């Protein structure tokens, strides 16, 4: 592969978007995990650009996914929760979706895997030619003579009924490969999007992979023993509601083992997709993107899933892009990215279509090439509550500090230089008062810029008037 030395992108590349669910930033070989084997994702990063400061607009599935298709913040598209929970609705569409833009530009479109009702209808209503949602996997299992997938709760288990080649990951990858082959035979440019729900819990791991990462070999996350002192009470409630409050690392290690092994299985099938591009002679004119909607706690801070906190475990995400001859090889880009917003703009720009003015993201290609200065000096994210009721939070994070505005709970302030695992809430520390007020005003200005309704005459004093928002301590 050549380096990025030409004057600009070629016309109408193919686009392969692999968009997983709940993949931690630190759970990649090239991000330094001491055990995890991800050779294909590592190779993708070595052949392209890896973004070290990519963050989700919201650490929950439907809002983040709606941002990818609309290019808008959740407060703008109004999909702020997932189906069956308070406040859920599909995105309010005030313009074309990313699918509409590419369809009108003559792209063939495929969507395989998770669709979480983030927009009205289904992707087929927006021009997607080949749609296989995860319910279709059940029909595949029946056709292959496999029993129905067991449901044993959210903590995962070893699945001795499903060989690796029939795992849902393998099914989704094969359907995506089939779409690539069909579009290529038809001679049209394409966007093939594969959205495996993995490694989202519960991790149903084929027995052949059960010993890949022995639980006794896995060290606790650095934040595992967080006592949650001076943290929002909802975080302790999350532990209690899930029955985790007295769990030791011996309880957690088997869950983490399955999580890691499922990432390795996902990586294997990423490799098969990349090999398909090579086999068909498509690699040189295909923009390949790997990312996820948000991260996962998986025992970090003694908690599960991703709710009621803005730790980097859930807001920082992997993002890797490869485009031979356009993007440089083996580069780490430390520009801040709100990845779902930026991917909407980046993909539209790569396809040569006019990006709607309403899209809030920036094109990451010139940023990664060094042709444009990054526009962001920090990252924002927002959360609205799930599982245990609505609960609003807003976050700003720069290279050293993170501030979380919890509208109905103690706020949080972390010095990431001295406390990278976010154990010590500095919200009441007088020596950090200047940083706190700086970041509160930064959140206020951001909320104003996107017309966030959570900023109003009753809440704004929490950000602007010292002493109105108390950092009340919580044991």
PDB file of N, CA and C in Angstrom, residues 301-389:
ATOM      1  N   UNK A 301     -14.695  -0.286  37.690  1.00  0.00           N
ATOM      2  CA  UNK A 301     -15.405   0.414  38.761  1.00  0.00           C
ATOM      3  C   UNK A 301     -16.413  -0.511  39.456  1.00  0.00           C
ATOM      4  N   UNK A 302     -16.229  -1.817  39.315  1.00  0.00           N
ATOM      5  CA  UNK A 302     -17.109  -2.778  39.963  1.00  0.00           C
ATOM      6  C   UNK A 302     -18.499  -2.822  39.372  1.00  0.00           C
ATOM      7  N   UNK A 303     -18.674  -2.299  38.146  1.00  0.00           N
ATOM      8  CA  UNK A 303     -20.005  -2.198  37.552  1.00  0.00           C
ATOM      9  C   UNK A 303     -20.072  -2.914  36.208  1.00  0.00           C
ATOM     10  N   UNK A 304     -21.267  -2.982  35.672  1.00  0.00           N
ATOM     11  CA  UNK A 304     -21.524  -3.700  34.429  1.00  0.00           C
ATOM     12  C   UNK A 304     -22.199  -2.771  33.427  1.00  0.00           C
ATOM     13  N   UNK A 305     -22.134  -3.145  32.160  1.00  0.00           N
ATOM     14  CA  UNK A 305     -22.838  -2.435  31.100  1.00  0.00           C
ATOM     15  C   UNK A 305     -22.279  -1.021  30.971  1.00  0.00           C
ATOM     16  N   UNK A 306     -23.130   0.034  30.890  1.00  0.00           N
ATOM     17  CA  UNK A 306     -22.597   1.367  30.578  1.00  0.00           C
ATOM     18  C   UNK A 306     -23.427   2.510  31.149  1.00  0.00           C
ATOM     19  N   UNK A 307     -24.236   2.251  32.127  1.00  0.00           N
ATOM     20  CA  UNK A 307     -25.233   3.247  32.523  1.00  0.00           C
ATOM     21  C   UNK A 307     -24.842   4.034  33.765  1.00  0.00           C
ATOM     22  N   UNK A 308     -25.207   5.320  33.752  1.00  0.00           N
ATOM     23  CA  UNK A 308     -25.109   6.229  34.887  1.00  0.00           C
ATOM     24  C   UNK A 308     -23.683   6.634  35.219  1.00  0.00           C
ATOM     25  N   UNK A 309     -22.844   6.699  34.191  1.00  0.00           N
ATOM     26  CA  UNK A 309     -21.499   7.223  34.382  1.00  0.00           C
ATOM     27  C   UNK A 309     -20.925   7.614  33.033  1.00  0.00           C
ATOM     28  N   UNK A 310     -19.872   8.413  33.061  1.00  0.00           N
ATOM     29  CA  UNK A 310     -19.196   8.870  31.847  1.00  0.00           C
ATOM     30  C   UNK A 310     -17.704   8.543  31.905  1.00  0.00           C
ATOM     31  N   UNK A 311     -17.370   7.427  32.519  1.00  0.00           N
ATOM     32  CA  UNK A 311     -15.976   7.022  32.548  1.00  0.00           C
ATOM     33  C   UNK A 311     -15.484   6.716  31.126  1.00  0.00           C
ATOM     34  N   UNK A 312     -14.173   6.858  30.932  1.00  0.00           N
ATOM     35  CA  UNK A 312     -13.623   6.553  29.609  1.00  0.00           C
ATOM     36  C   UNK A 312     -13.910   5.118  29.184  1.00  0.00           C
ATOM     37  N   UNK A 313     -14.124   4.225  30.139  1.00  0.00           N
ATOM     38  CA  UNK A 313     -14.473   2.839  29.808  1.00  0.00           C
ATOM     39  C   UNK A 313     -15.657   2.779  28.847  1.00  0.00           C
ATOM     40  N   UNK A 314     -16.581   3.727  28.948  1.00  0.00           N
ATOM     41  CA  UNK A 314     -17.784   3.672  28.121  1.00  0.00           C
ATOM     42  C   UNK A 314     -17.859   4.783  27.076  1.00  0.00           C
ATOM     43  N   UNK A 315     -17.156   5.903  27.262  1.00  0.00           N
ATOM     44  CA  UNK A 315     -17.273   6.993  26.281  1.00  0.00           C
ATOM     45  C   UNK A 315     -16.144   7.011  25.264  1.00  0.00           C
ATOM     46  N   UNK A 316     -14.988   6.457  25.592  1.00  0.00           N
ATOM     47  CA  UNK A 316     -13.900   6.407  24.612  1.00  0.00           C
ATOM     48  C   UNK A 316     -14.043   5.145  23.771  1.00  0.00           C
ATOM     49  N   UNK A 317     -13.844   5.277  22.461  1.00  0.00           N
ATOM     50  CA  UNK A 317     -14.128   4.161  21.559  1.00  0.00           C
ATOM     51  C   UNK A 317     -12.969   3.943  20.587  1.00  0.00           C
ATOM     52  N   UNK A 318     -12.803   2.703  20.127  1.00  0.00           N
ATOM     53  CA  UNK A 318     -11.856   2.464  19.037  1.00  0.00           C
ATOM     54  C   UNK A 318     -12.382   3.036  17.727  1.00  0.00           C
ATOM     55  N   UNK A 319     -11.487   3.597  16.934  1.00  0.00           N
ATOM     56  CA  UNK A 319     -11.821   4.097  15.607  1.00  0.00           C
ATOM     57  C   UNK A 319     -10.582   3.983  14.726  1.00  0.00           C
ATOM     58  N   UNK A 320     -10.678   3.168  13.697  1.00  0.00           N
ATOM     59  CA  UNK A 320      -9.580   2.949  12.773  1.00  0.00           C
ATOM     60  C   UNK A 320     -10.101   3.091  11.354  1.00  0.00           C
ATOM     61  N   UNK A 321      -9.323   3.746  10.488  1.00  0.00           N
ATOM     62  CA  UNK A 321      -9.711   3.938   9.097  1.00  0.00           C
ATOM     63  C   UNK A 321      -8.534   3.589   8.192  1.00  0.00           C
ATOM     64  N   UNK A 322      -8.828   2.853   7.107  1.00  0.00           N
ATOM     65  CA  UNK A 322      -7.815   2.519   6.106  1.00  0.00           C
ATOM     66  C   UNK A 322      -8.335   2.902   4.724  1.00  0.00           C
ATOM     67  N   UNK A 323      -7.543   3.673   3.988  1.00  0.00           N
ATOM     68  CA  UNK A 323      -7.896   4.047   2.622  1.00  0.00           C
ATOM     69  C   UNK A 323      -6.590   4.198   1.848  1.00  0.00           C
ATOM     70  N   UNK A 324      -6.145   3.143   1.191  1.00  0.00           N
ATOM     71  CA  UNK A 324      -4.825   3.162   0.549  1.00  0.00           C
ATOM     72  C   UNK A 324      -4.678   4.319  -0.438  1.00  0.00           C
ATOM     73  N   UNK A 325      -3.527   4.973  -0.366  1.00  0.00           N
ATOM     74  CA  UNK A 325      -3.243   6.074  -1.251  1.00  0.00           C
ATOM     75  C   UNK A 325      -3.865   7.383  -0.834  1.00  0.00           C
ATOM     76  N   UNK A 326      -4.754   7.355   0.115  1.00  0.00           N
ATOM     77  CA  UNK A 326      -5.421   8.571   0.582  1.00  0.00           C
ATOM     78  C   UNK A 326      -5.036   8.858   2.026  1.00  0.00           C
ATOM     79  N   UNK A 327      -5.183   7.864   2.892  1.00  0.00           N
ATOM     80  CA  UNK A 327      -4.788   8.001   4.289  1.00  0.00           C
ATOM     81  C   UNK A 327      -3.386   7.448   4.487  1.00  0.00           C
ATOM     82  N   UNK A 328      -2.625   8.035   5.379  1.00  0.00           N
ATOM     83  CA  UNK A 328      -1.290   7.497   5.665  1.00  0.00           C
ATOM     84  C   UNK A 328      -1.359   6.141   6.340  1.00  0.00           C
ATOM     85  N   UNK A 329      -0.238   5.435   6.315  1.00  0.00           N
ATOM     86  CA  UNK A 329      -0.160   4.114   6.933  1.00  0.00           C
ATOM     87  C   UNK A 329       0.480   4.217   8.308  1.00  0.00           C
ATOM     88  N   UNK A 330      -0.082   3.473   9.254  1.00  0.00           N
ATOM     89  CA  UNK A 330       0.542   3.332  10.559  1.00  0.00           C
ATOM     90  C   UNK A 330       0.570   4.601  11.382  1.00  0.00           C
ATOM     91  N   UNK A 331      -0.382   5.489  11.160  1.00  0.00           N
ATOM     92  CA  UNK A 331      -0.405   6.757  11.881  1.00  0.00           C
ATOM     93  C   UNK A 331      -1.404   6.696  13.025  1.00  0.00           C
ATOM     94  N   UNK A 332      -1.023   7.249  14.160  1.00  0.00           N
ATOM     95  CA  UNK A 332      -1.959   7.492  15.247  1.00  0.00           C
ATOM     96  C   UNK A 332      -2.319   8.969  15.234  1.00  0.00           C
ATOM     97  N   UNK A 333      -3.606   9.238  15.101  1.00  0.00           N
ATOM     98  CA  UNK A 333      -4.101  10.610  15.064  1.00  0.00           C
ATOM     99  C   UNK A 333      -4.711  10.936  16.425  1.00  0.00           C
ATOM    100  N   UNK A 334      -4.198  11.967  17.092  1.00  0.00           N
ATOM    101  CA  UNK A 334      -4.691  12.281  18.432  1.00  0.00           C
ATOM    102  C   UNK A 334      -5.711  13.415  18.428  1.00  0.00           C
ATOM    103  N   UNK A 335      -6.244  13.758  17.254  1.00  0.00           N
ATOM    104  CA  UNK A 335      -7.301  14.769  17.202  1.00  0.00           C
ATOM    105  C   UNK A 335      -8.558  14.242  17.882  1.00  0.00           C
ATOM    106  N   UNK A 336      -9.255  15.106  18.574  1.00  0.00           N
ATOM    107  CA  UNK A 336     -10.520  14.706  19.184  1.00  0.00           C
ATOM    108  C   UNK A 336     -11.558  14.443  18.090  1.00  0.00           C
ATOM    109  N   UNK A 337     -12.290  13.347  18.260  1.00  0.00           N
ATOM    110  CA  UNK A 337     -13.368  13.004  17.334  1.00  0.00           C
ATOM    111  C   UNK A 337     -14.611  12.621  18.122  1.00  0.00           C
ATOM    112  N   UNK A 338     -15.760  13.158  17.709  1.00  0.00           N
ATOM    113  CA  UNK A 338     -17.048  12.631  18.153  1.00  0.00           C
ATOM    114  C   UNK A 338     -17.450  11.667  17.050  1.00  0.00           C
ATOM    115  N   UNK A 339     -17.124  10.413  17.225  1.00  0.00           N
ATOM    116  CA  UNK A 339     -16.957   9.526  16.081  1.00  0.00           C
ATOM    117  C   UNK A 339     -18.228   9.305  15.285  1.00  0.00           C
ATOM    118  N   UNK A 340     -19.390   9.166  15.917  1.00  0.00           N
ATOM    119  CA  UNK A 340     -20.610   8.911  15.140  1.00  0.00           C
ATOM    120  C   UNK A 340     -20.957  10.132  14.276  1.00  0.00           C
ATOM    121  N   UNK A 341     -20.820  11.328  14.838  1.00  0.00           N
ATOM    122  CA  UNK A 341     -21.059  12.540  14.059  1.00  0.00           C
ATOM    123  C   UNK A 341     -20.037  12.664  12.935  1.00  0.00           C
ATOM    124  N   UNK A 342     -18.778  12.429  13.273  1.00  0.00           N
ATOM    125  CA  UNK A 342     -17.720  12.587  12.280  1.00  0.00           C
ATOM    126  C   UNK A 342     -17.783  11.516  11.193  1.00  0.00           C
ATOM    127  N   UNK A 343     -18.206  10.310  11.552  1.00  0.00           N
ATOM    128  CA  UNK A 343     -18.313   9.273  10.528  1.00  0.00           C
ATOM    129  C   UNK A 343     -19.398   9.610   9.513  1.00  0.00           C
ATOM    130  N   UNK A 344     -20.502  10.199   9.960  1.00  0.00           N
ATOM    131  CA  UNK A 344     -21.540  10.595   9.004  1.00  0.00           C
ATOM    132  C   UNK A 344     -20.970  11.562   7.979  1.00  0.00           C
ATOM    133  N   UNK A 345     -20.243  12.577   8.446  1.00  0.00           N
ATOM    134  CA  UNK A 345     -19.651  13.559   7.532  1.00  0.00           C
ATOM    135  C   UNK A 345     -18.542  12.942   6.695  1.00  0.00           C
ATOM    136  N   UNK A 346     -17.699  12.121   7.314  1.00  0.00           N
ATOM    137  CA  UNK A 346     -16.570  11.524   6.603  1.00  0.00           C
ATOM    138  C   UNK A 346     -17.036  10.603   5.488  1.00  0.00           C
ATOM    139  N   UNK A 347     -18.026   9.768   5.770  1.00  0.00           N
ATOM    140  CA  UNK A 347     -18.513   8.835   4.756  1.00  0.00           C
ATOM    141  C   UNK A 347     -19.190   9.583   3.617  1.00  0.00           C
ATOM    142  N   UNK A 348     -20.010  10.570   3.947  1.00  0.00           N
ATOM    143  CA  UNK A 348     -20.655  11.356   2.890  1.00  0.00           C
ATOM    144  C   UNK A 348     -19.604  12.057   2.030  1.00  0.00           C
ATOM    145  N   UNK A 349     -18.600  12.634   2.654  1.00  0.00           N
ATOM    146  CA  UNK A 349     -17.555  13.326   1.902  1.00  0.00           C
ATOM    147  C   UNK A 349     -16.778  12.357   1.021  1.00  0.00           C
ATOM    148  N   UNK A 350     -16.470  11.182   1.558  1.00  0.00           N
ATOM    149  CA  UNK A 350     -15.725  10.200   0.778  1.00  0.00           C
ATOM    150  C   UNK A 350     -16.504   9.764  -0.447  1.00  0.00           C
ATOM    151  N   UNK A 351     -17.824   9.697  -0.325  1.00  0.00           N
ATOM    152  CA  UNK A 351     -18.671   9.292  -1.445  1.00  0.00           C
ATOM    153  C   UNK A 351     -18.893  10.414  -2.451  1.00  0.00           C
ATOM    154  N   UNK A 352     -18.381  11.604  -2.149  1.00  0.00           N
ATOM    155  CA  UNK A 352     -18.489  12.702  -3.088  1.00  0.00           C
ATOM    156  C   UNK A 352     -19.818  13.405  -3.092  1.00  0.00           C
ATOM    157  N   UNK A 353     -20.594  13.280  -2.005  1.00  0.00           N
ATOM    158  CA  UNK A 353     -21.890  13.945  -1.957  1.00  0.00           C
ATOM    159  C   UNK A 353     -21.776  15.199  -1.101  1.00  0.00           C
ATOM    160  N   UNK A 354     -22.698  16.122  -1.313  1.00  0.00           N
ATOM    161  CA  UNK A 354     -22.726  17.342  -0.525  1.00  0.00           C
ATOM    162  C   UNK A 354     -23.196  17.019   0.887  1.00  0.00           C
ATOM    163  N   UNK A 355     -22.399  17.388   1.870  1.00  0.00           N
ATOM    164  CA  UNK A 355     -22.742  17.124   3.258  1.00  0.00           C
ATOM    165  C   UNK A 355     -23.784  18.137   3.705  1.00  0.00           C
ATOM    166  N   UNK A 356     -24.906  17.677   4.247  1.00  0.00           N
ATOM    167  CA  UNK A 356     -25.930  18.623   4.706  1.00  0.00           C
ATOM    168  C   UNK A 356     -25.381  19.593   5.744  1.00  0.00           C
ATOM    169  N   UNK A 357     -25.849  20.817   5.684  1.00  0.00           N
ATOM    170  CA  UNK A 357     -25.419  21.839   6.642  1.00  0.00           C
ATOM    171  C   UNK A 357     -25.742  21.404   8.067  1.00  0.00           C
ATOM    172  N   UNK A 358     -26.818  20.629   8.243  1.00  0.00           N
ATOM    173  CA  UNK A 358     -27.246  20.218   9.581  1.00  0.00           C
ATOM    174  C   UNK A 358     -26.291  19.207  10.215  1.00  0.00           C
ATOM    175  N   UNK A 359     -25.454  18.535   9.428  1.00  0.00           N
ATOM    176  CA  UNK A 359     -24.516  17.567  10.000  1.00  0.00           C
ATOM    177  C   UNK A 359     -23.526  18.306  10.891  1.00  0.00           C
ATOM    178  N   UNK A 360     -23.328  17.787  12.100  1.00  0.00           N
ATOM    179  CA  UNK A 360     -22.486  18.440  13.093  1.00  0.00           C
ATOM    180  C   UNK A 360     -21.037  17.951  13.086  1.00  0.00           C
ATOM    181  N   UNK A 361     -20.741  16.900  12.329  1.00  0.00           N
ATOM    182  CA  UNK A 361     -19.414  16.319  12.368  1.00  0.00           C
ATOM    183  C   UNK A 361     -18.440  16.981  11.421  1.00  0.00           C
ATOM    184  N   UNK A 362     -17.177  16.537  11.497  1.00  0.00           N
ATOM    185  CA  UNK A 362     -16.164  17.012  10.572  1.00  0.00           C
ATOM    186  C   UNK A 362     -15.582  15.832   9.803  1.00  0.00           C
ATOM    187  N   UNK A 363     -15.062  16.123   8.620  1.00  0.00           N
ATOM    188  CA  UNK A 363     -14.454  15.108   7.776  1.00  0.00           C
ATOM    189  C   UNK A 363     -13.101  14.743   8.374  1.00  0.00           C
ATOM    190  N   UNK A 364     -12.945  13.483   8.759  1.00  0.00           N
ATOM    191  CA  UNK A 364     -11.714  13.054   9.408  1.00  0.00           C
ATOM    192  C   UNK A 364     -10.580  12.783   8.430  1.00  0.00           C
ATOM    193  N   UNK A 365     -10.878  12.668   7.139  1.00  0.00           N
ATOM    194  CA  UNK A 365      -9.818  12.340   6.178  1.00  0.00           C
ATOM    195  C   UNK A 365      -8.776  13.457   6.087  1.00  0.00           C
ATOM    196  N   UNK A 366      -9.150  14.709   5.824  1.00  0.00           N
ATOM    197  CA  UNK A 366      -8.110  15.744   5.789  1.00  0.00           C
ATOM    198  C   UNK A 366      -7.422  15.954   7.140  1.00  0.00           C
ATOM    199  N   UNK A 367      -8.141  15.707   8.224  1.00  0.00           N
ATOM    200  CA  UNK A 367      -7.510  15.820   9.542  1.00  0.00           C
ATOM    201  C   UNK A 367      -6.430  14.745   9.690  1.00  0.00           C
ATOM    202  N   UNK A 368      -6.763  13.509   9.320  1.00  0.00           N
ATOM    203  CA  UNK A 368      -5.801  12.419   9.442  1.00  0.00           C
ATOM    204  C   UNK A 368      -4.622  12.582   8.486  1.00  0.00           C
ATOM    205  N   UNK A 369      -4.864  13.170   7.325  1.00  0.00           N
ATOM    206  CA  UNK A 369      -3.794  13.403   6.343  1.00  0.00           C
ATOM    207  C   UNK A 369      -2.887  14.551   6.743  1.00  0.00           C
ATOM    208  N   UNK A 370      -3.354  15.386   7.647  1.00  0.00           N
ATOM    209  CA  UNK A 370      -2.598  16.575   7.999  1.00  0.00           C
ATOM    210  C   UNK A 370      -2.875  17.748   7.093  1.00  0.00           C
ATOM    211  N   UNK A 371      -3.928  17.638   6.271  1.00  0.00           N
ATOM    212  CA  UNK A 371      -4.294  18.725   5.363  1.00  0.00           C
ATOM    213  C   UNK A 371      -5.180  19.766   6.023  1.00  0.00           C
ATOM    214  N   UNK A 372      -5.732  19.464   7.179  1.00  0.00           N
ATOM    215  CA  UNK A 372      -6.619  20.389   7.869  1.00  0.00           C
ATOM    216  C   UNK A 372      -6.347  20.312   9.367  1.00  0.00           C
ATOM    217  N   UNK A 373      -6.436  21.441  10.020  1.00  0.00           N
ATOM    218  CA  UNK A 373      -6.282  21.477  11.465  1.00  0.00           C
ATOM    219  C   UNK A 373      -7.565  20.955  12.125  1.00  0.00           C
ATOM    220  N   UNK A 374      -7.432  20.134  13.147  1.00  0.00           N
ATOM    221  CA  UNK A 374      -8.639  19.694  13.868  1.00  0.00           C
ATOM    222  C   UNK A 374      -9.383  20.892  14.439  1.00  0.00           C
ATOM    223  N   UNK A 375     -10.691  20.817  14.413  1.00  0.00           N
ATOM    224  CA  UNK A 375     -11.496  21.933  14.920  1.00  0.00           C
ATOM    225  C   UNK A 375     -11.827  21.777  16.394  1.00  0.00           C
ATOM    226  N   UNK A 376     -11.667  20.579  16.936  1.00  0.00           N
ATOM    227  CA  UNK A 376     -12.051  20.346  18.333  1.00  0.00           C
ATOM    228  C   UNK A 376     -10.836  20.378  19.253  1.00  0.00           C
ATOM    229  N   UNK A 377     -11.025  20.993  20.397  1.00  0.00           N
ATOM    230  CA  UNK A 377      -9.984  20.962  21.425  1.00  0.00           C
ATOM    231  C   UNK A 377     -10.392  20.102  22.606  1.00  0.00           C
ATOM    232  N   UNK A 378     -11.617  19.537  22.538  1.00  0.00           N
ATOM    233  CA  UNK A 378     -12.106  18.674  23.605  1.00  0.00           C
ATOM    234  C   UNK A 378     -13.241  17.830  23.041  1.00  0.00           C
ATOM    235  N   UNK A 379     -13.805  16.982  23.873  1.00  0.00           N
ATOM    236  CA  UNK A 379     -14.879  16.095  23.445  1.00  0.00           C
ATOM    237  C   UNK A 379     -16.051  16.221  24.406  1.00  0.00           C
ATOM    238  N   UNK A 380     -17.239  16.029  23.859  1.00  0.00           N
ATOM    239  CA  UNK A 380     -18.469  16.091  24.646  1.00  0.00           C
ATOM    240  C   UNK A 380     -19.236  14.783  24.482  1.00  0.00           C
ATOM    241  N   UNK A 381     -20.066  14.500  25.466  1.00  0.00           N
ATOM    242  CA  UNK A 381     -20.982  13.374  25.370  1.00  0.00           C
ATOM    243  C   UNK A 381     -22.192  13.670  26.245  1.00  0.00           C
ATOM    244  N   UNK A 382     -23.285  12.934  26.009  1.00  0.00           N
ATOM    245  CA  UNK A 382     -24.520  13.174  26.756  1.00  0.00           C
ATOM    246  C   UNK A 382     -25.215  11.852  27.042  1.00  0.00           C
ATOM    247  N   UNK A 383     -25.948  11.852  28.147  1.00  0.00           N
ATOM    248  CA  UNK A 383     -26.630  10.636  28.600  1.00  0.00           C
ATOM    249  C   UNK A 383     -27.965  11.031  29.203  1.00  0.00           C
ATOM    250  N   UNK A 384     -28.973  10.153  29.052  1.00  0.00           N
ATOM    251  CA  UNK A 384     -30.339  10.496  29.436  1.00  0.00           C
ATOM    252  C   UNK A 384     -30.984   9.491  30.387  1.00  0.00           C
ATOM    253  N   UNK A 385     -30.281   8.426  30.739  1.00  0.00           N
ATOM    254  CA  UNK A 385     -30.850   7.455  31.664  1.00  0.00           C
ATOM    255  C   UNK A 385     -31.443   6.253  30.960  1.00  0.00           C
ATOM    256  N   UNK A 386     -31.412   5.119  31.642  1.00  0.00           N
ATOM    257  CA  UNK A 386     -31.956   3.869  31.113  1.00  0.00           C
ATOM    258  C   UNK A 386     -32.042   2.885  32.275  1.00  0.00           C
ATOM    259  N   UNK A 387     -32.799   1.813  32.111  1.00  0.00           N
ATOM    260  CA  UNK A 387     -32.919   0.733  33.093  1.00  0.00           C
ATOM    261  C   UNK A 387     -33.611   1.174  34.390  1.00  0.00           C
ATOM    262  N   UNK A 388     -33.102   2.228  35.038  1.00  0.00           N
ATOM    263  CA  UNK A 388     -33.653   2.637  36.323  1.00  0.00           C
ATOM    264  C   UNK A 388     -34.275   4.031  36.262  1.00  0.00           C
ATOM    265  N   UNK A 389     -34.609   4.517  35.059  1.00  0.00           N
ATOM    266  CA  UNK A 389     -35.261   5.804  34.934  1.00  0.00           C
ATOM    267  C   UNK A 389     -34.385   6.856  34.284  1.00  0.00           C
TER     268      UNK A 389
END
